[in-house]
XYZ file of C-alpha atoms in Angstrom:
502
model
C 96.896 79.691 120.148
C 99.218 77.515 118.061
C 101.986 75.407 119.508
C 104.598 77.696 118.024
C 103.081 80.658 119.838
C 102.827 78.866 123.171
C 106.401 77.659 123.206
C 108.754 80.332 124.595
C 111.760 81.429 122.648
C 115.073 80.290 124.022
C 118.102 78.478 122.689
C 118.218 77.365 119.061
C 116.061 74.330 118.422
C 116.342 71.478 116.004
C 114.660 71.443 112.640
C 110.920 71.875 112.893
C 108.307 70.145 110.794
C 107.570 73.428 109.100
C 111.223 73.761 108.122
C 112.450 76.704 106.143
C 108.960 78.153 105.628
C 108.045 78.351 109.319
C 106.495 81.707 110.120
C 106.932 83.917 113.142
C 103.594 85.044 114.522
C 102.809 88.743 114.739
C 102.144 88.306 118.460
C 105.586 86.766 119.000
C 107.276 89.528 116.999
C 105.644 92.121 119.231
C 106.539 90.205 122.422
C 110.182 90.125 121.349
C 110.265 93.915 121.388
C 109.619 93.804 125.152
C 112.711 91.762 126.067
C 114.801 93.962 128.417
C 118.059 93.631 126.474
C 116.376 94.380 123.135
C 113.974 97.236 123.918
C 114.406 100.171 121.557
C 113.579 103.628 122.884
C 110.271 104.989 121.550
C 110.745 108.666 120.723
C 109.525 109.288 117.160
C 106.321 110.961 115.969
C 104.535 111.117 112.608
C 106.365 114.379 111.895
C 109.753 112.742 112.600
C 108.929 109.859 110.263
C 107.758 112.192 107.498
C 110.998 114.145 107.831
C 112.965 110.884 107.624
C 111.074 109.932 104.467
C 111.628 113.286 102.764
C 115.226 113.329 103.978
C 116.133 110.024 102.332
C 114.150 110.467 99.090
C 115.140 114.033 98.193
C 118.779 113.723 97.145
C 120.717 114.524 94.019
C 117.916 112.996 91.962
C 115.816 116.135 92.193
C 118.751 118.259 91.006
C 120.088 115.910 88.322
C 117.610 113.232 87.238
C 114.821 115.623 86.292
C 116.770 117.303 83.489
C 118.672 114.192 82.412
C 115.500 112.185 81.777
C 113.806 115.156 80.092
C 116.662 115.404 77.597
C 117.105 111.691 76.928
C 113.681 110.090 77.358
C 110.578 112.265 77.607
C 111.077 115.985 76.991
C 108.726 118.269 78.984
C 106.417 115.285 79.591
C 108.937 114.106 82.185
C 106.502 115.631 84.686
C 104.012 112.902 83.728
C 106.763 110.305 84.177
C 107.254 111.496 87.755
C 103.518 111.198 88.332
C 103.608 107.604 87.051
C 106.654 106.847 89.204
C 104.839 108.282 92.200
C 101.827 106.079 91.482
C 103.989 102.942 91.335
C 105.585 103.868 94.650
C 102.168 104.789 96.036
C 100.912 101.247 95.395
C 103.891 99.849 97.318
C 103.487 102.493 100.042
C 99.886 101.405 100.697
C 101.120 97.837 101.251
C 103.956 98.986 103.525
C 101.525 101.136 105.518
C 99.232 98.184 106.292
C 102.097 95.949 107.368
C 103.752 98.653 109.467
C 100.502 99.325 111.323
C 99.900 95.593 111.853
C 103.454 94.548 112.759
C 105.078 97.650 114.346
C 108.469 95.975 114.695
C 111.945 96.924 113.438
C 113.040 95.239 110.227
C 110.526 96.503 107.656
C 110.112 94.045 104.759
C 112.159 91.392 106.595
C 109.786 91.321 109.571
C 106.716 91.480 107.316
C 107.979 88.523 105.287
C 108.667 86.457 108.413
C 105.043 86.873 109.478
C 103.553 85.987 106.101
C 105.903 84.063 103.771
C 108.184 82.185 106.156
C 111.741 82.105 107.442
C 113.730 81.501 104.239
C 111.881 84.200 102.252
C 112.357 86.541 105.242
C 116.066 85.776 105.334
C 116.378 86.401 101.593
C 114.642 89.766 101.803
C 116.697 90.730 104.873
C 119.894 89.762 103.087
C 118.700 91.766 100.097
C 117.965 94.837 102.228
C 121.410 94.731 103.861
C 123.019 94.820 100.410
C 120.649 97.504 99.113
C 121.087 99.878 102.045
C 124.837 99.350 102.442
C 125.567 100.006 98.771
C 123.072 102.864 98.670
C 124.755 104.601 101.592
C 128.228 104.045 100.148
C 127.224 105.406 96.738
C 125.547 108.484 98.245
C 128.558 109.137 100.486
C 130.809 109.113 97.423
C 128.450 111.534 95.677
C 128.546 113.846 98.708
C 132.331 113.679 98.715
C 132.349 114.755 95.069
C 130.304 117.876 95.868
C 132.533 118.778 98.825
C 135.728 118.249 96.843
C 134.320 120.541 94.136
C 133.582 123.250 96.711
C 137.067 122.801 98.199
C 138.657 123.119 94.760
C 136.777 126.382 94.203
C 138.253 127.662 97.478
C 141.761 126.581 96.473
C 141.964 123.587 98.812
C 142.939 120.243 97.318
C 143.084 116.775 98.824
C 145.966 114.506 97.806
C 144.973 112.513 94.715
C 145.254 109.218 96.581
C 142.554 110.411 99.048
C 140.073 111.555 96.390
C 138.640 108.112 95.733
C 138.502 105.719 92.780
C 137.723 107.551 89.525
C 138.070 106.623 85.859
C 140.387 103.707 86.464
C 142.514 105.589 89.017
C 142.596 103.740 92.328
C 142.367 105.695 95.551
C 140.638 105.976 98.918
C 137.793 108.459 99.385
C 138.653 109.978 102.752
C 135.706 112.400 102.916
C 133.115 109.698 102.167
C 134.598 107.483 104.878
C 134.597 110.295 107.464
C 130.979 111.220 106.666
C 129.756 107.659 107.286
C 131.667 107.381 110.582
C 130.306 110.712 111.885
C 126.736 109.758 110.988
C 127.225 106.365 112.640
C 128.202 108.117 115.878
C 125.069 110.290 115.717
C 122.868 107.221 115.236
C 124.466 105.494 118.230
C 123.755 108.521 120.434
C 120.003 108.189 119.993
C 117.078 108.354 117.592
C 115.835 111.694 118.884
C 119.196 113.317 118.216
C 119.225 111.712 114.773
C 115.734 113.021 114.054
C 116.687 116.550 115.154
C 119.787 116.596 112.953
C 117.722 115.232 110.075
C 114.981 117.830 110.623
C 117.466 120.719 110.421
C 119.153 119.401 107.277
C 115.844 118.525 105.589
C 114.530 122.016 106.349
C 117.572 123.521 104.587
C 117.249 121.111 101.666
C 113.523 121.625 101.103
C 113.918 125.408 101.460
C 116.520 125.362 98.681
C 114.202 123.275 96.479
C 111.246 125.616 97.088
C 113.371 128.695 96.367
C 114.527 127.097 93.125
C 110.935 126.335 92.126
C 109.671 129.828 92.915
C 112.624 131.685 91.387
C 112.807 129.375 88.384
C 109.130 130.001 87.641
C 110.026 133.611 86.706
C 112.436 132.379 84.025
C 110.031 129.992 82.275
C 109.509 130.455 78.540
C 106.273 128.935 77.244
C 107.751 127.914 73.891
C 110.105 125.491 75.665
C 107.095 123.247 76.385
C 106.363 122.811 72.663
C 106.116 119.955 71.922
C 105.097 118.747 75.379
C 105.354 115.119 74.203
C 108.119 115.017 71.541
C 107.832 112.700 68.560
C 108.818 109.106 69.252
C 112.381 108.076 68.386
C 113.421 104.440 68.129
C 116.704 103.255 69.606
C 118.896 100.252 68.907
C 118.100 97.193 70.990
C 121.033 95.857 72.970
C 122.176 92.259 72.635
C 124.767 91.861 75.378
C 124.705 91.528 79.156
C 124.516 95.309 79.607
C 121.182 95.499 77.763
C 117.894 95.592 79.737
C 116.716 92.069 80.543
C 113.361 92.648 78.845
C 115.143 93.347 75.544
C 117.126 90.122 75.769
C 113.972 88.177 76.627
C 111.632 89.564 73.958
C 113.966 91.272 71.486
C 111.948 94.441 71.003
C 113.514 97.788 70.145
C 112.960 100.396 72.884
C 111.861 103.945 72.094
C 112.444 107.373 73.598
C 109.982 110.261 73.580
C 106.393 109.854 72.435
C 103.837 108.242 74.728
C 105.990 105.137 75.241
C 108.883 107.430 76.109
C 106.903 108.608 79.145
C 106.728 105.023 80.390
C 110.434 104.493 79.663
C 111.178 107.668 81.605
C 108.974 106.476 84.479
C 111.158 103.362 84.781
C 114.154 105.678 85.222
C 112.702 108.358 87.499
C 111.163 105.727 89.760
C 114.580 105.331 91.330
C 114.469 108.931 92.506
C 111.731 107.828 94.941
C 113.753 105.042 96.562
C 113.892 105.352 100.332
C 110.365 106.040 101.563
C 110.093 102.376 102.590
C 112.886 102.899 105.145
C 110.358 104.748 107.316
C 108.899 101.339 108.186
C 112.202 100.229 109.760
C 111.680 102.796 112.539
C 108.233 101.473 113.532
C 109.512 99.984 116.788
C 110.938 103.344 117.861
C 107.703 105.238 117.206
C 105.394 106.301 120.031
C 102.180 105.405 118.194
C 103.291 103.234 115.266
C 99.814 102.060 114.216
C 98.833 105.645 113.449
C 102.116 107.447 112.782
C 104.007 105.028 110.496
C 101.347 104.999 107.730
C 101.196 108.798 107.962
C 104.984 109.052 107.710
C 105.191 106.707 104.695
C 102.323 108.190 102.686
C 102.998 111.790 103.732
C 106.669 111.754 102.743
C 105.872 110.115 99.400
C 103.197 112.719 98.600
C 105.528 115.625 99.439
C 108.388 114.205 97.367
C 106.138 113.554 94.353
C 104.877 117.153 94.376
C 108.430 118.513 94.611
C 109.673 116.295 91.778
C 106.826 117.282 89.462
C 107.287 120.985 90.246
C 111.044 120.878 89.627
C 110.615 118.989 86.331
C 108.078 121.598 85.127
C 110.459 124.438 86.042
C 113.623 122.987 84.476
C 111.951 122.114 81.147
C 110.345 125.562 81.076
C 113.596 127.417 81.765
C 115.589 125.729 79.013
C 114.651 123.713 75.916
C 114.879 120.032 76.798
C 117.286 119.389 73.913
C 119.752 121.873 75.415
C 119.732 120.596 79.005
C 122.980 119.202 80.403
C 123.023 115.695 81.831
C 125.471 116.312 84.707
C 123.825 119.223 86.547
C 120.826 120.246 84.418
C 119.017 122.370 86.978
C 122.099 124.328 88.030
C 123.168 124.728 84.387
C 119.689 125.935 83.425
C 120.096 128.819 85.875
C 123.560 129.534 84.471
C 122.109 129.565 80.940
C 119.589 132.210 81.998
C 122.380 134.318 83.494
C 121.882 133.548 87.203
C 124.991 131.757 88.564
C 124.078 132.583 92.189
C 121.060 130.296 92.065
C 123.164 127.619 90.393
C 125.543 127.758 93.361
C 122.629 127.544 95.775
C 121.437 124.370 94.046
C 124.871 122.754 94.433
C 124.876 123.720 98.110
C 121.419 122.213 98.617
C 122.461 118.977 96.937
C 125.584 118.642 99.089
C 123.713 119.350 102.336
C 120.848 117.075 101.391
C 123.008 114.022 100.813
C 124.003 113.892 104.494
C 120.463 112.959 105.537
C 120.203 110.383 102.764
C 123.310 108.656 104.132
C 122.103 108.827 107.718
C 118.696 107.316 107.047
C 120.096 104.539 104.846
C 122.432 103.660 107.740
C 119.474 103.774 110.115
C 117.411 101.399 107.990
C 120.259 98.957 107.521
C 121.108 98.754 111.218
C 117.452 98.105 112.137
C 117.115 95.253 109.642
C 120.375 93.738 110.901
C 119.186 94.202 114.503
C 115.874 92.419 113.806
C 117.608 89.479 112.103
C 120.080 89.229 114.970
C 117.288 89.255 117.569
C 115.680 86.315 115.750
C 118.970 84.372 115.850
C 119.480 84.372 112.075
C 122.570 86.512 112.645
C 124.760 86.426 115.808
C 122.691 87.532 118.815
C 125.476 89.726 120.151
C 124.493 92.385 117.626
C 120.937 92.719 118.964
C 121.957 94.194 122.329
C 120.598 97.696 122.955
C 122.706 100.397 124.618
C 121.561 100.763 128.262
C 121.591 104.579 128.113
C 120.939 105.612 124.510
C 118.408 102.858 123.736
C 119.911 102.165 120.300
C 121.261 98.927 118.739
C 124.782 100.269 119.042
C 126.694 97.102 118.199
C 124.995 96.500 114.868
C 125.116 100.227 114.093
C 128.865 100.452 114.734
C 129.642 97.230 112.844
C 127.697 98.277 109.758
C 128.919 101.863 109.974
C 132.551 100.731 109.837
C 131.853 98.310 106.972
C 130.016 100.958 104.948
C 132.721 103.554 105.702
C 135.394 101.252 104.263
C 133.126 100.369 101.329
C 132.509 104.054 100.629
C 136.235 104.668 100.653
C 136.780 102.253 97.768
C 133.404 102.424 95.988
C 132.990 103.131 92.285
C 129.486 104.545 91.837
C 128.892 103.277 88.314
C 129.375 99.628 89.252
C 127.101 99.479 92.298
C 124.222 101.915 91.807
C 121.802 99.630 89.939
C 122.075 96.901 92.591
C 120.332 99.326 94.956
C 117.428 99.631 92.530
C 116.811 95.924 91.983
C 117.015 95.273 95.724
C 114.343 97.872 96.452
C 111.983 96.579 93.779
C 112.412 93.020 95.034
C 111.398 94.177 98.514
C 108.316 95.882 97.038
C 107.230 92.601 95.413
C 107.649 90.610 98.628
C 105.733 93.106 100.776
C 102.819 93.273 98.325
C 102.550 89.477 98.238
C 102.776 89.397 102.032
C 99.743 91.679 102.386
C 97.624 89.260 100.336
C 98.843 86.201 102.234
C 98.438 87.707 105.726
C 94.915 88.877 104.877
C 94.045 85.238 104.168
C 95.988 83.540 106.970
C 95.324 86.097 109.735
C 92.120 88.017 108.950
C 91.629 88.469 112.716
C 94.660 90.762 113.187
C 93.872 94.360 114.153
C 94.905 96.627 111.277
C 95.043 100.337 112.053
C 95.548 100.970 108.327
C 94.133 98.742 105.609
C 95.395 98.710 102.041
C 92.360 99.459 99.835
C 91.093 97.120 97.114
C 93.000 94.003 98.178
C 94.117 91.972 96.244
C 93.948 94.444 93.313
C 96.335 97.080 94.724
C 99.019 94.562 95.863
C 98.796 92.730 92.518
C 99.231 96.009 90.628
C 102.187 96.817 92.873
C 103.812 93.459 92.067
C 103.281 93.866 88.324
C 104.592 97.447 88.285
C 107.690 96.496 90.295
C 108.415 93.467 88.102
C 108.093 95.606 84.982
C 110.677 98.054 86.307
C 112.973 95.200 87.356
C 112.880 93.814 83.807
C 114.057 97.205 82.546
C 117.310 96.794 84.494
C 120.340 95.333 82.758
C 121.027 91.620 82.616
C 124.382 92.321 84.265
C 122.554 93.746 87.300
C 120.391 90.627 87.476
C 123.482 88.406 87.431
C 125.155 90.305 90.275
C 121.909 90.265 92.261
C 121.542 86.503 91.728
C 125.102 85.900 92.952
C 124.425 87.882 96.144
C 121.191 85.919 96.715
C 122.977 82.574 96.263
C 125.595 83.631 98.831
C 122.757 84.596 101.179
C 121.045 81.219 100.842
C 124.324 79.459 101.640
C 124.821 81.600 104.763
C 121.247 80.815 105.862
C 121.687 77.043 105.654
C 125.151 77.142 107.226
C 124.276 79.468 110.124
C 120.835 81.058 110.186
C 118.657 77.955 110.059
C 120.599 76.254 112.851
C 120.407 79.279 115.179
C 116.881 80.497 114.487
C 114.890 81.150 117.661
C 111.573 80.419 116.003
C 110.509 76.823 116.775
């Protein structure tokens, strides 16, 4: 056993010889979960984790993104784009599954990075995840508020304009989004089992709506709408400013829509509809049998979501010619176009209900990452205390819930959404690299699940994630870089001095 493993954790120590790249052993990470003040209640099963995964992935994307990408990028071949997106996520999921079964500790990519890459990389990925999950939850809460306000307007109820949120240059506070986040925060504080039960009920409603739409929509499919399945390629003008994709600015090529390359362009877009399955790993410490159940939850939820996405994309492009699809609510509008407004209303209901679970699970993931960083001393230790009765990290959950609630109240979706995407892809890259490194540095560790074909699968995961990151705008990269610089400053000012790892 190394010196770092033998020395007990206590008060912050001085700078070690290993400095900012000191690693925290897997054994120490697991021992930390047994400290009385920091023990999370183990109550989740593989079914609970699968429900969490489906609950966070299936959001408005399945009701909106499918038709939007079909019209603008790929035509009916958008189904193939979803398959490609699922494969990219599948590569990352295999890496997450190995880590989660080897290091069944709260924190997901942060904890995995600490064990393989070192403290500073772990801090950076933890800082990244906090931004990703906070913004993601705020954006989804605003989207949910939009659906509810629409339903209220239909019933003749109207909120004061100042409480409807910030829209099209009009400043306001989104009261409904704020209330949603606070209610979900309270549920998370009251216990994981309660959270899983609420999630299970909402996910059941959401998936039922999706399945009904698929089955009913299949009766309205017209075969001629699939011709051509892969539309002829159309070139587009390459951007030259900060809002252009980074890869265009770097290499100056002109992107294309439709055709075979259009499928790949569409895959870069629809990939973001899969974001969230990785959050399942943050609940590893609260799972009864994490070595077995976490890999099942990650891979199972991803498989279910991929099948649903492909099925919905086939239905929507078969119901209405891809050139005629709307970009705001294509699936609902496709049912309206075929003379069935009832089903269109059902879709809107399913989208509104479904967004509640997306918010809840994003809050869950964020609080667990924050909790893990606090327990390691990189953030104030006061936030790693567990509630004596509910067994949840209530202080970090409440703190983040209030912050996200305020953020949701003033959030403008268009400005923040892409930051969620780049943060997720960055985490994918780090986890894939961590699998390779930990295989070399700790081949002796028991691994209940092993990523196949290492290092090939992790390398493919890194390359696929980097490719999608390059397709994001340069403006997104700049904002992400600024957040990372702030994070590095915070680490050297506070985190490094208070780290509990010798």
